[in-house]
CSV table of C-alpha atoms in Angstrom, one decimal:
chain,number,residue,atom,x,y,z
A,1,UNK,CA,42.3,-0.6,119.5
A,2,UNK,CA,41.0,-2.1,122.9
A,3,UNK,CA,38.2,-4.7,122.4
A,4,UNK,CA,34.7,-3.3,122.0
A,5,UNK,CA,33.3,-5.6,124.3
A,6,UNK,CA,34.0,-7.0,127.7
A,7,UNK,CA,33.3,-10.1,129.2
A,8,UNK,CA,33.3,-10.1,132.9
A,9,UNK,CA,31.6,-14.1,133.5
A,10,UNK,CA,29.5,-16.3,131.5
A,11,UNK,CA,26.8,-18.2,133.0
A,12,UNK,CA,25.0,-20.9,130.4
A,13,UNK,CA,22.1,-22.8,130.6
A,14,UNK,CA,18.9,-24.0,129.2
A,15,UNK,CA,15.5,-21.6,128.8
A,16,UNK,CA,12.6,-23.2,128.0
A,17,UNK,CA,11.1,-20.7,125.5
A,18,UNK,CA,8.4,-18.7,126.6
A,19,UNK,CA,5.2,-18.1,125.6
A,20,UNK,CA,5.2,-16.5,122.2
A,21,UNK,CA,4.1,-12.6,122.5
A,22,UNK,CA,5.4,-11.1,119.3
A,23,UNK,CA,1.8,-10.7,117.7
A,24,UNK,CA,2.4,-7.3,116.0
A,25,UNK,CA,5.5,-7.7,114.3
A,26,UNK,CA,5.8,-10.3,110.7
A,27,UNK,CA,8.5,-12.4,110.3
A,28,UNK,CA,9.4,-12.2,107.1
A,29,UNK,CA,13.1,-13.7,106.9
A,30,UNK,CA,15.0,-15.6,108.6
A,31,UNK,CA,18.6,-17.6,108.5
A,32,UNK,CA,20.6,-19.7,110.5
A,33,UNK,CA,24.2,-18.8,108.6
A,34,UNK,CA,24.3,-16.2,106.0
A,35,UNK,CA,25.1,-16.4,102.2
A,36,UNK,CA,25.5,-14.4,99.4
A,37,UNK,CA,24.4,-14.6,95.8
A,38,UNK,CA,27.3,-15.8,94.2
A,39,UNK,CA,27.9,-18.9,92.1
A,40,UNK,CA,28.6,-22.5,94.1
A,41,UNK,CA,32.1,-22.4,92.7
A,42,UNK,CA,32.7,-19.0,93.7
A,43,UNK,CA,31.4,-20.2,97.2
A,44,UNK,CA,33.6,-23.2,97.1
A,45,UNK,CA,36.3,-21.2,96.2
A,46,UNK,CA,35.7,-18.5,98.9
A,47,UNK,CA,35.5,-21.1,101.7
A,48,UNK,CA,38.7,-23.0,100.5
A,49,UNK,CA,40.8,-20.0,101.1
A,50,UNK,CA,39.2,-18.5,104.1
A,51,UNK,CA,37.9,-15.4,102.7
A,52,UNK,CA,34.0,-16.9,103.9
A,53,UNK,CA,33.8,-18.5,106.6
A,54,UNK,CA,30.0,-19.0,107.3
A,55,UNK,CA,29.6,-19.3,110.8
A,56,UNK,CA,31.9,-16.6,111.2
A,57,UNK,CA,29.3,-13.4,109.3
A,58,UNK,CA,27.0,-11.9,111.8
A,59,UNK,CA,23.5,-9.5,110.3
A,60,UNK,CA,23.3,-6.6,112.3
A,61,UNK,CA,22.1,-3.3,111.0
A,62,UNK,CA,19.9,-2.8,108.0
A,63,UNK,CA,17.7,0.1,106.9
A,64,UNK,CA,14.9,-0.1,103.5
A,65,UNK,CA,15.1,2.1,100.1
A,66,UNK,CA,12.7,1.1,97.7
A,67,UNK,CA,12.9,-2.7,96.6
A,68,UNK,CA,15.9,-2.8,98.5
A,69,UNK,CA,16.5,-4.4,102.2
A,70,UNK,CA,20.0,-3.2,102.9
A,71,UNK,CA,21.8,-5.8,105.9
A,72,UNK,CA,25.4,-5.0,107.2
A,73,UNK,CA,27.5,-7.8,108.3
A,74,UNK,CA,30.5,-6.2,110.5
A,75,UNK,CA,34.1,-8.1,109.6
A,76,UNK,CA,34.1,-8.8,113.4
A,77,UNK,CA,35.7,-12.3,112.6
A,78,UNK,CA,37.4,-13.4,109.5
A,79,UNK,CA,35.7,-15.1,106.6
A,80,UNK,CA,33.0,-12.6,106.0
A,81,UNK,CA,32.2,-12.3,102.2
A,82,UNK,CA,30.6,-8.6,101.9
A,83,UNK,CA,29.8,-5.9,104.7
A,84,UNK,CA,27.8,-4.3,103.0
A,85,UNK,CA,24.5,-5.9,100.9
A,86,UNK,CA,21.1,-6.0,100.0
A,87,UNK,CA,18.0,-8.1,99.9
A,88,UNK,CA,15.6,-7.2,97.0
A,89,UNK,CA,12.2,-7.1,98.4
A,90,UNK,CA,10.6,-7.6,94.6
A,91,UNK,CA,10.5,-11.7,95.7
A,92,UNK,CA,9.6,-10.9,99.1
A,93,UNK,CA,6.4,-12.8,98.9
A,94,UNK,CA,8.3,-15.8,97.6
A,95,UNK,CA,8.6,-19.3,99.9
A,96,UNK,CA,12.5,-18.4,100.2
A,97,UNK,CA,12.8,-16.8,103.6
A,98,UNK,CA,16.4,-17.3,103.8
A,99,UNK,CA,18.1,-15.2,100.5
A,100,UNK,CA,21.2,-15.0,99.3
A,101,UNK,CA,22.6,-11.4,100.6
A,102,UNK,CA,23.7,-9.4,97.4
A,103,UNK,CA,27.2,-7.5,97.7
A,104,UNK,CA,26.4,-4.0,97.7
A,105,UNK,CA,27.4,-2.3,95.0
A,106,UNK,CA,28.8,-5.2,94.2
A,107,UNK,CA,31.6,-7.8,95.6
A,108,UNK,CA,34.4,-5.9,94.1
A,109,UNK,CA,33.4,-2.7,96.8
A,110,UNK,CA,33.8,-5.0,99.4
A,111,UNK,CA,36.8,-7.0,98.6
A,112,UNK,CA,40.6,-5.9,98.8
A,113,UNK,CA,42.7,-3.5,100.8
A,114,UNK,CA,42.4,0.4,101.1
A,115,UNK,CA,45.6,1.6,98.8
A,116,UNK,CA,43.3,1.4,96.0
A,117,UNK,CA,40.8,4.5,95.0
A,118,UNK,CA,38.1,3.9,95.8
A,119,UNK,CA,38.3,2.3,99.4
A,120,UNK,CA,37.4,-0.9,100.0
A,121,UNK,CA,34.2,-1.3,102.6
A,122,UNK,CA,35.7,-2.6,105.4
A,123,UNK,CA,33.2,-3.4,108.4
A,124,UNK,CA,30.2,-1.7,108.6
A,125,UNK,CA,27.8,-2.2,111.3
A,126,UNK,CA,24.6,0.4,110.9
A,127,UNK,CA,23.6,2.9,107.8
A,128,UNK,CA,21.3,5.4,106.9
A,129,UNK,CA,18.9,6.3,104.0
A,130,UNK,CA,18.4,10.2,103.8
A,131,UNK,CA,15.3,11.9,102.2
A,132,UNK,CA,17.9,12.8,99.3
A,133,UNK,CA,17.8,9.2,97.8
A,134,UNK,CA,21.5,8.7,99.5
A,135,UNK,CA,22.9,5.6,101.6
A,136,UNK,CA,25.3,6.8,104.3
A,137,UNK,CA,28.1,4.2,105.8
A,138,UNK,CA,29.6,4.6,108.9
A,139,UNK,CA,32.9,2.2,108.2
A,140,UNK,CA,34.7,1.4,111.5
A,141,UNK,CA,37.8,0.8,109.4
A,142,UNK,CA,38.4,-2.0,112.6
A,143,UNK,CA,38.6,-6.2,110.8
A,144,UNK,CA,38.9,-8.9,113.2
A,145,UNK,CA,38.1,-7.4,116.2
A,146,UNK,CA,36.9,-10.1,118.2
A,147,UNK,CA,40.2,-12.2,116.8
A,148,UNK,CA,42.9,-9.9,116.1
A,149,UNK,CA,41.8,-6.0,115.6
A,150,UNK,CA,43.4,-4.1,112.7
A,151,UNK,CA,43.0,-0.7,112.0
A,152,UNK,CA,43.0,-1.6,108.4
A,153,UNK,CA,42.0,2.4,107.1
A,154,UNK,CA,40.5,5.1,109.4
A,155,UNK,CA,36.9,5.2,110.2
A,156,UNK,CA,35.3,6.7,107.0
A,157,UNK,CA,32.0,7.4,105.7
A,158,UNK,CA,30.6,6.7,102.5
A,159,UNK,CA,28.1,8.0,100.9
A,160,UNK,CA,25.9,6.4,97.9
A,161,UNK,CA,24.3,7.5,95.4
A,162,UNK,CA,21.1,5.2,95.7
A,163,UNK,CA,20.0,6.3,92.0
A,164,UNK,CA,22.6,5.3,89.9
A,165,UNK,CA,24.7,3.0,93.2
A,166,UNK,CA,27.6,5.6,92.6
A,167,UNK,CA,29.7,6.7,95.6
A,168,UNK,CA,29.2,10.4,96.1
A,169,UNK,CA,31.6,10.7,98.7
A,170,UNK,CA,34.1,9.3,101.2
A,171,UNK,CA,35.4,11.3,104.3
A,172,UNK,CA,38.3,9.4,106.8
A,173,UNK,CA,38.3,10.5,110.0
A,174,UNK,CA,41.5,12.6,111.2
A,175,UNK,CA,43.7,9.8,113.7
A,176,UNK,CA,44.2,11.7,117.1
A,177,UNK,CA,41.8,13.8,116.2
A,178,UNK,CA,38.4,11.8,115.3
A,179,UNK,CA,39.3,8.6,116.6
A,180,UNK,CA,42.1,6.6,118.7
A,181,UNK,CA,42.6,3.3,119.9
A,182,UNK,CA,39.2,3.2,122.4
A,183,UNK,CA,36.7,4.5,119.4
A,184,UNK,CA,34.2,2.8,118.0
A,185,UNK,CA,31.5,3.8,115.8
A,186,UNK,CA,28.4,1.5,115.2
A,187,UNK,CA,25.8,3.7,114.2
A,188,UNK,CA,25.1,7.0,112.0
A,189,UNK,CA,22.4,9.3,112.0
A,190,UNK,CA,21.7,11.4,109.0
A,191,UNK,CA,19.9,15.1,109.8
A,192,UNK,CA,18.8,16.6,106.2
A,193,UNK,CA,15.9,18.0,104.0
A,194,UNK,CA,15.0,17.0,100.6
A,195,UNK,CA,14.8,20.9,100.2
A,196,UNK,CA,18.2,21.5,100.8
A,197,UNK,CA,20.0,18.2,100.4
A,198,UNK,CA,23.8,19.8,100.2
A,199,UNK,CA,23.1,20.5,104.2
A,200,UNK,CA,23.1,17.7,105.9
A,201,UNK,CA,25.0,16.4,109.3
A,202,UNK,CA,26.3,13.4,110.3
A,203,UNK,CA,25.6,12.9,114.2
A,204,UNK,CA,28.2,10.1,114.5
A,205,UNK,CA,28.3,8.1,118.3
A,206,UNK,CA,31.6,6.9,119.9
A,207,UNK,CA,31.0,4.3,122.2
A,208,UNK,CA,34.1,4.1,123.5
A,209,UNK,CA,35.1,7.8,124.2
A,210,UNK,CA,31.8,9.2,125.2
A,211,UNK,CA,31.3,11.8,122.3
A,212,UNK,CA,29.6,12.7,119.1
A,213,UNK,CA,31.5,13.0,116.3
A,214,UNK,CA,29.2,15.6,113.6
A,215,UNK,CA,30.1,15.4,109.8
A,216,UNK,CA,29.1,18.6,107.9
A,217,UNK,CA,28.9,17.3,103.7
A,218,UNK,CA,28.4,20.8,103.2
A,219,UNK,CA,31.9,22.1,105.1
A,220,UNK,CA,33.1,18.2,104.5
A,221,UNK,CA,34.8,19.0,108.1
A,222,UNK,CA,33.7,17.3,111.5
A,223,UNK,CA,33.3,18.3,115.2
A,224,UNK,CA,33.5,16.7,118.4
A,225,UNK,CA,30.5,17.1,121.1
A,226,UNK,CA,31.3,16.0,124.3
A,227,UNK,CA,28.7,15.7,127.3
A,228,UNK,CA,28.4,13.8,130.8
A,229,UNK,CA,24.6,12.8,129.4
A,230,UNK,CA,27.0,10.6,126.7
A,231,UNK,CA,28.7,8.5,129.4
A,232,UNK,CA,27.5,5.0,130.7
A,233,UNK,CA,25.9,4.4,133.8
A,234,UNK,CA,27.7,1.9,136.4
A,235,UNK,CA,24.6,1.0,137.4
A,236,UNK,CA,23.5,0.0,134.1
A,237,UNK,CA,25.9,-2.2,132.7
A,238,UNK,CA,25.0,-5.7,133.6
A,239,UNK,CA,23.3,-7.6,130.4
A,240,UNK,CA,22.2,-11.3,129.9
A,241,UNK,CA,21.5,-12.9,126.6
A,242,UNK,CA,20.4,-16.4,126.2
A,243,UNK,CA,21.8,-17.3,129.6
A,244,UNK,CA,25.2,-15.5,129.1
A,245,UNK,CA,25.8,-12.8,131.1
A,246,UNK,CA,28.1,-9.9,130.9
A,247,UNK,CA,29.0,-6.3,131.4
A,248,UNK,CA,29.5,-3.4,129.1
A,249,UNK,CA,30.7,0.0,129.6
A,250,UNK,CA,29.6,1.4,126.2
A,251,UNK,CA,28.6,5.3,125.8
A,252,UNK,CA,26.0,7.4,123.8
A,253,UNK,CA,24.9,4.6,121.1
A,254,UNK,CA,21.3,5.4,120.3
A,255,UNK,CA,19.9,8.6,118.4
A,256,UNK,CA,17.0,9.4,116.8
A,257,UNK,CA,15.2,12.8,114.9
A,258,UNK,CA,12.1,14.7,115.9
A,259,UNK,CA,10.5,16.5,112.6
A,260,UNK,CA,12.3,20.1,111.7
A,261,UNK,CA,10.6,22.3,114.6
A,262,UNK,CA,9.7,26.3,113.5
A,263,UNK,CA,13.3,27.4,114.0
A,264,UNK,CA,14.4,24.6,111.2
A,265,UNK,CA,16.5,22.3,113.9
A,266,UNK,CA,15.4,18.9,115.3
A,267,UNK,CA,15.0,18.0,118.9
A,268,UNK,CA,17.5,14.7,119.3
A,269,UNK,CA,16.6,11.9,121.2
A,270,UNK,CA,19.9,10.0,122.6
A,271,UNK,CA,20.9,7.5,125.1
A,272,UNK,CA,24.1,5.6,126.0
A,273,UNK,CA,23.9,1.4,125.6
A,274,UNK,CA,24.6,1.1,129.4
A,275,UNK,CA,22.1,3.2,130.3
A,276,UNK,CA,18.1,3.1,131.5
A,277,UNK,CA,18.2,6.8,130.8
A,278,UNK,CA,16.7,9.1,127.7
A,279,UNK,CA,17.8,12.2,126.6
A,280,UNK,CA,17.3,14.9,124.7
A,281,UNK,CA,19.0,17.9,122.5
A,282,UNK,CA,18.0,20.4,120.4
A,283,UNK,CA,20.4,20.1,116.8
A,284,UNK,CA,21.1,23.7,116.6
A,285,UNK,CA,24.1,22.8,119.7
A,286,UNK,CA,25.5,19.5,118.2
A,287,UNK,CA,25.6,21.4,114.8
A,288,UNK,CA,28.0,23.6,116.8
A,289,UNK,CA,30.4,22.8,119.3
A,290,UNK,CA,30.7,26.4,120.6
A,291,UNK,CA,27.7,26.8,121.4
A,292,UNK,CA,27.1,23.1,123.0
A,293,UNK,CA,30.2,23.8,125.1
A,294,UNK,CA,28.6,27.1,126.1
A,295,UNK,CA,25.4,25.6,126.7
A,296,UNK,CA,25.2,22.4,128.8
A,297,UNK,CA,21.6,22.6,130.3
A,298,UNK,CA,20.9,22.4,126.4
A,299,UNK,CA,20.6,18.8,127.0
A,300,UNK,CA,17.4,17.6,129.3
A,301,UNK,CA,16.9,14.3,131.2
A,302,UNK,CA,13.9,13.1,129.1
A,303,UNK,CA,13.5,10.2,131.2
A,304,UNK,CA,13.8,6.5,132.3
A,305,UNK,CA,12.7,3.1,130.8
A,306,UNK,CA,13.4,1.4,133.9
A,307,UNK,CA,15.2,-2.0,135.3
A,308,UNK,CA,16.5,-3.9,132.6
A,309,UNK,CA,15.6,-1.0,129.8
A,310,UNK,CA,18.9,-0.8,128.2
A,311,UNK,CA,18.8,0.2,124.6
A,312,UNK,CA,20.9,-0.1,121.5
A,313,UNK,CA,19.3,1.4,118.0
A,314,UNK,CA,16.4,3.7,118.0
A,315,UNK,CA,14.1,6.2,115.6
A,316,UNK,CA,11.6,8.2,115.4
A,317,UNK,CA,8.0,8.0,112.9
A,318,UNK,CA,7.6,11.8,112.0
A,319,UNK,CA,4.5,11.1,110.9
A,320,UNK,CA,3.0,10.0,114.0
A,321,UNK,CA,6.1,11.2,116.5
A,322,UNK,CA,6.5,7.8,117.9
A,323,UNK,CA,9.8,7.0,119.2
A,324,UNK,CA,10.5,3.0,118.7
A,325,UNK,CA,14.0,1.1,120.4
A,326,UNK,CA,15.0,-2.1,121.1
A,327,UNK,CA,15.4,-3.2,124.3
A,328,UNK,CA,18.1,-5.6,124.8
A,329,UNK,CA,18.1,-7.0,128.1
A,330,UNK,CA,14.3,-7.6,127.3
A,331,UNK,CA,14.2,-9.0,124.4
A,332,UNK,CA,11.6,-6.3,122.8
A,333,UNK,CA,10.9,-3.7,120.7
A,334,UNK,CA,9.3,-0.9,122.7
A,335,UNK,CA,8.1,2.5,122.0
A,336,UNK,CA,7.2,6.3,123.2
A,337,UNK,CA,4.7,9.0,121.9
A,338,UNK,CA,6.3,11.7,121.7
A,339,UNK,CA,3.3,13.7,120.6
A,340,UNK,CA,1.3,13.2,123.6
A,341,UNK,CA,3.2,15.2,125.8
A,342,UNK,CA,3.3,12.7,128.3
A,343,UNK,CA,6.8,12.1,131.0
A,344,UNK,CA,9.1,9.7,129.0
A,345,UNK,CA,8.6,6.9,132.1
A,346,UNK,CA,7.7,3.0,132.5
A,347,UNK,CA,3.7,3.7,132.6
A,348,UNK,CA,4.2,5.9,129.2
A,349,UNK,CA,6.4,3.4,127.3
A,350,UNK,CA,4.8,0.5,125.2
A,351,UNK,CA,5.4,-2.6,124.1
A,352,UNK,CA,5.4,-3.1,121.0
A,353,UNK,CA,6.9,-7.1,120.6
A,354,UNK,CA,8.5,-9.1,122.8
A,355,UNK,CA,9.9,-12.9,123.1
A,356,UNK,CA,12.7,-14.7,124.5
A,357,UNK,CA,13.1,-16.8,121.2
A,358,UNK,CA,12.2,-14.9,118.3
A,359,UNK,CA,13.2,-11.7,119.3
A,360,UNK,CA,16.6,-12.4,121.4
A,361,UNK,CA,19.0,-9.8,121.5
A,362,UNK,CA,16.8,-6.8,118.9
A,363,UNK,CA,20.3,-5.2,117.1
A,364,UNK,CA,18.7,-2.2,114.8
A,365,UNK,CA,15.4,-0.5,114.1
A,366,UNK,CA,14.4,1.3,111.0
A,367,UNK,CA,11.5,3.0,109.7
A,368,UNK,CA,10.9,3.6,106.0
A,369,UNK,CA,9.9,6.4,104.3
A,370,UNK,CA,6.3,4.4,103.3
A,371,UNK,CA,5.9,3.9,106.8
A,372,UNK,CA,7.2,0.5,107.8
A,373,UNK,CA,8.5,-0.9,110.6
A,374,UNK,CA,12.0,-2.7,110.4
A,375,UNK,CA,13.2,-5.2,113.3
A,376,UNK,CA,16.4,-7.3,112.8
A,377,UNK,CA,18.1,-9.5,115.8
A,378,UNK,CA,20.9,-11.2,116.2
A,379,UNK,CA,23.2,-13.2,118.8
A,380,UNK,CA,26.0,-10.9,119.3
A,381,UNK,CA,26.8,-12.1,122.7
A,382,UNK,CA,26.7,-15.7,121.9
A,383,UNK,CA,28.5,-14.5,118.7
A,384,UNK,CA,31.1,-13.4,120.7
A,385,UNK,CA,32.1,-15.5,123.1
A,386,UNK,CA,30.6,-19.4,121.8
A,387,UNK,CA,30.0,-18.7,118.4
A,388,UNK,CA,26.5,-19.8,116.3
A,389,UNK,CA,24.4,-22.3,117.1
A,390,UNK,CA,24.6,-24.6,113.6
A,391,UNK,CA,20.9,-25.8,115.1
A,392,UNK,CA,18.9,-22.8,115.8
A,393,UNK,CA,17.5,-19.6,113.5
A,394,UNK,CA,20.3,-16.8,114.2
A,395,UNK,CA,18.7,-14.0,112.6
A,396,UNK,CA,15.4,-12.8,112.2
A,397,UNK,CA,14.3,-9.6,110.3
A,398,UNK,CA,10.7,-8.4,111.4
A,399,UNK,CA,8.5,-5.8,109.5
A,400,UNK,CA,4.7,-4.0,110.3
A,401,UNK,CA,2.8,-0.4,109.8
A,402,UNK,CA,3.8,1.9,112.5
A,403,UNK,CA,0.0,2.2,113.3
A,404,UNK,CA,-0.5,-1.7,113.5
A,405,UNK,CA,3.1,-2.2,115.5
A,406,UNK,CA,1.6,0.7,118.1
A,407,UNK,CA,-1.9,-0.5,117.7
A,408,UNK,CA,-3.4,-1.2,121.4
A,409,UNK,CA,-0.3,0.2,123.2
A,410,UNK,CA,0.6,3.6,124.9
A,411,UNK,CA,1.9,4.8,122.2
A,412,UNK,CA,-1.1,4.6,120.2
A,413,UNK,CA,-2.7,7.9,118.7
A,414,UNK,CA,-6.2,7.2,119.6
């Protein structure tokens, strides 16, 4: 397993914050180290022997169900507790901005090795809530990767029951088949009906080979996709953070649903994270790789976001069809009607948030099903190469109706 990232020359130095523009978007949590709601002996205990090592957990993805604010912290170092957790929002309005992260389904799920039944969670980095009440897992299977990688089971999704917190179902990915050493998978994107909830896809990015890997629950079988539109653009891959610059070469990362069009498939917006570019793909050809093979000017050049526009996570409000990403190299949340029928292009694009401070480095983007916005961020460069800052707020997690995060912007309905 190469490393996910690499570092081509690291420049630091002071930025004197700038003015503060994130008006739309309410902070409503915040921490400079994670924890977890277990007992101050336990914690004692934890750190003593290594197996939590605070500066070492990184929040990155997180998506809402209910009174639950599910957060993923990725094993990319040792010493992380649980990679898979929950906030409940039931005490949201309480002074404590900084909660305890609960092990979710519990610490046991997340702790131990993989020759048990079930498997243990291993790293996770971005989920999924379907319309079926389910919580889908993309596991890398990958611990240590920015120390020493180890494959420690095969890149599997799990699937929750969000009812009762049973797991459903589990499905490794076949080695040499699936996966190999370059693969990575740090997101998942769940295509299914409450109507017919035994039909759903997976649409599953690889970063590091350039494809699509698509999970059928109903055939429990995958696919590959494979397209030029998934590969990273040269061009494209310079990124600064906080002063520390780098280069990435990573592939398709970013997709996101339209609602079920006449013929019952959704149109897929997609975009590699070295990339300005948007794209787009009608289901019906990922959902079969005969036909996607056979049909390559299936997948249409939406459009560009411009200098600097590179974009990790991203979805789409059905209700009002607007498409919301981060924008990395930014520092913002931005945002496209797709409604409107305008060009996908700088001039259509809005801005939804942006700020050097509070918003650094946007990681993943959720909407819920009551309409609510979902912004976390997190220093995954610094992370990476210098580690936390002891002295400053690491992570942030941002919330706000669609309507009033659009309000004002091109993206607006009015």
């Amino acid at each position: 397993m190469k490393l996910l990232y690499t570092v081509v020359f690291v420049l630091v130095h002071v930025t004197p914050p700038c003015e503060l523009t994130n008006t739309r978007l309410t902070g409503v949590f915040n921490w400079t180290t994670i924890t977890y709601q277990i007992s101050q002996e336990e914690t004692k205990a934890a750190i003593e022997s290594g197996r939590y090592i605070p500066e070492n957990n990184l929040a990155l993805g997180i998506e809402r169900w209910n009174n639950k604010l599910f957060v993923t912290v990725p094993r990319f170092k040792p010493g992380v507790l649980a990679t898979l957790n929950y906030i409940s929002l039931a005490n949201m309005n309480s002074s404590n901005k900084s909660p305890d992260l609960i092990p979710y389904p519990n610490l046991e799920a997340n702790t131990g090795t993989v020759t048990t039944w079930p498997p243990k969670l291993q790293s996770a980095c971005r989920i999924r809530v379907d319309s079926c009440d389910r919580l889908w897992v993309m596991d890398t299977g990958i611990i240590d990767i920015l120390a020493q990688p180890k494959q420690q089971m095969p890149p599997t999704i799990f699937i929750y029951d969000l009812k009762n917190d049973e797991l459903l179902y589990t499905y490794p990915f076949k080695d040499k088949v699936d996966y190999n050493e370059n693969s990575f998978f740090p997101n998942i994107i769940v295509d299914v009906t409450s109507a017919n909830c035994e039909q759903a896809y997976a649409y599953i990015p690889d970063i590091g080979n350039y494809k699509v890997i698509v999970y059928s629950l109903q055939n429990n079988q995958t696919h590959i996709v494979t397209h030029n539109y998934f590969h990273f653009d040269p061009l494209s891959g310079d990124f600064t953070s906080n002063g520390v610059h780098f280069q990435w070469q990573d592939g398709v990362f970013g997709m996101a649903l339209s609602p079920v069009d006449r013929d019952g498939f959704r149109l897929v917006y997609f975009h590699p994270l070295a990339s300005t570019m948007e794209f787009a793909v009608s289901s019906k050809y990922l959902q079969n790789s005969t036909l996607a093979k056979e049909n390559l000017k299936a997948f249409k050049v939406l459009g560009n976001r411009g200098i600097n526009g590179q974009s990790s996570a991203s979805f789409l409000d059905e209700e009002t069809g607007v498409l919301f990403y981060t924008q990395i190299n930014r520092n913002a949340v931005a945002c496209w009607n797709s409604f409107k029928g305008e060009e996908y292009n700088e001039k259509t694009q809005g801005v939804v948030a942006d700020d050097e401070e509070t918003l650094s480095f946007p990681n993943d983007i959720k909407v819920d099903k009551t309409g609510i916005l979902w912004v976390i961020n997190s220093p995954l460069p610094e992370f990476m190469i210098a580690g936390l800052n002891k002295n400053n707020i690491n992570f942030r997690i941002f919330m706000a109706p669609v309507r009033q995060a659009i309000k004002g912007t091109s993206c607006d309905e009015m």
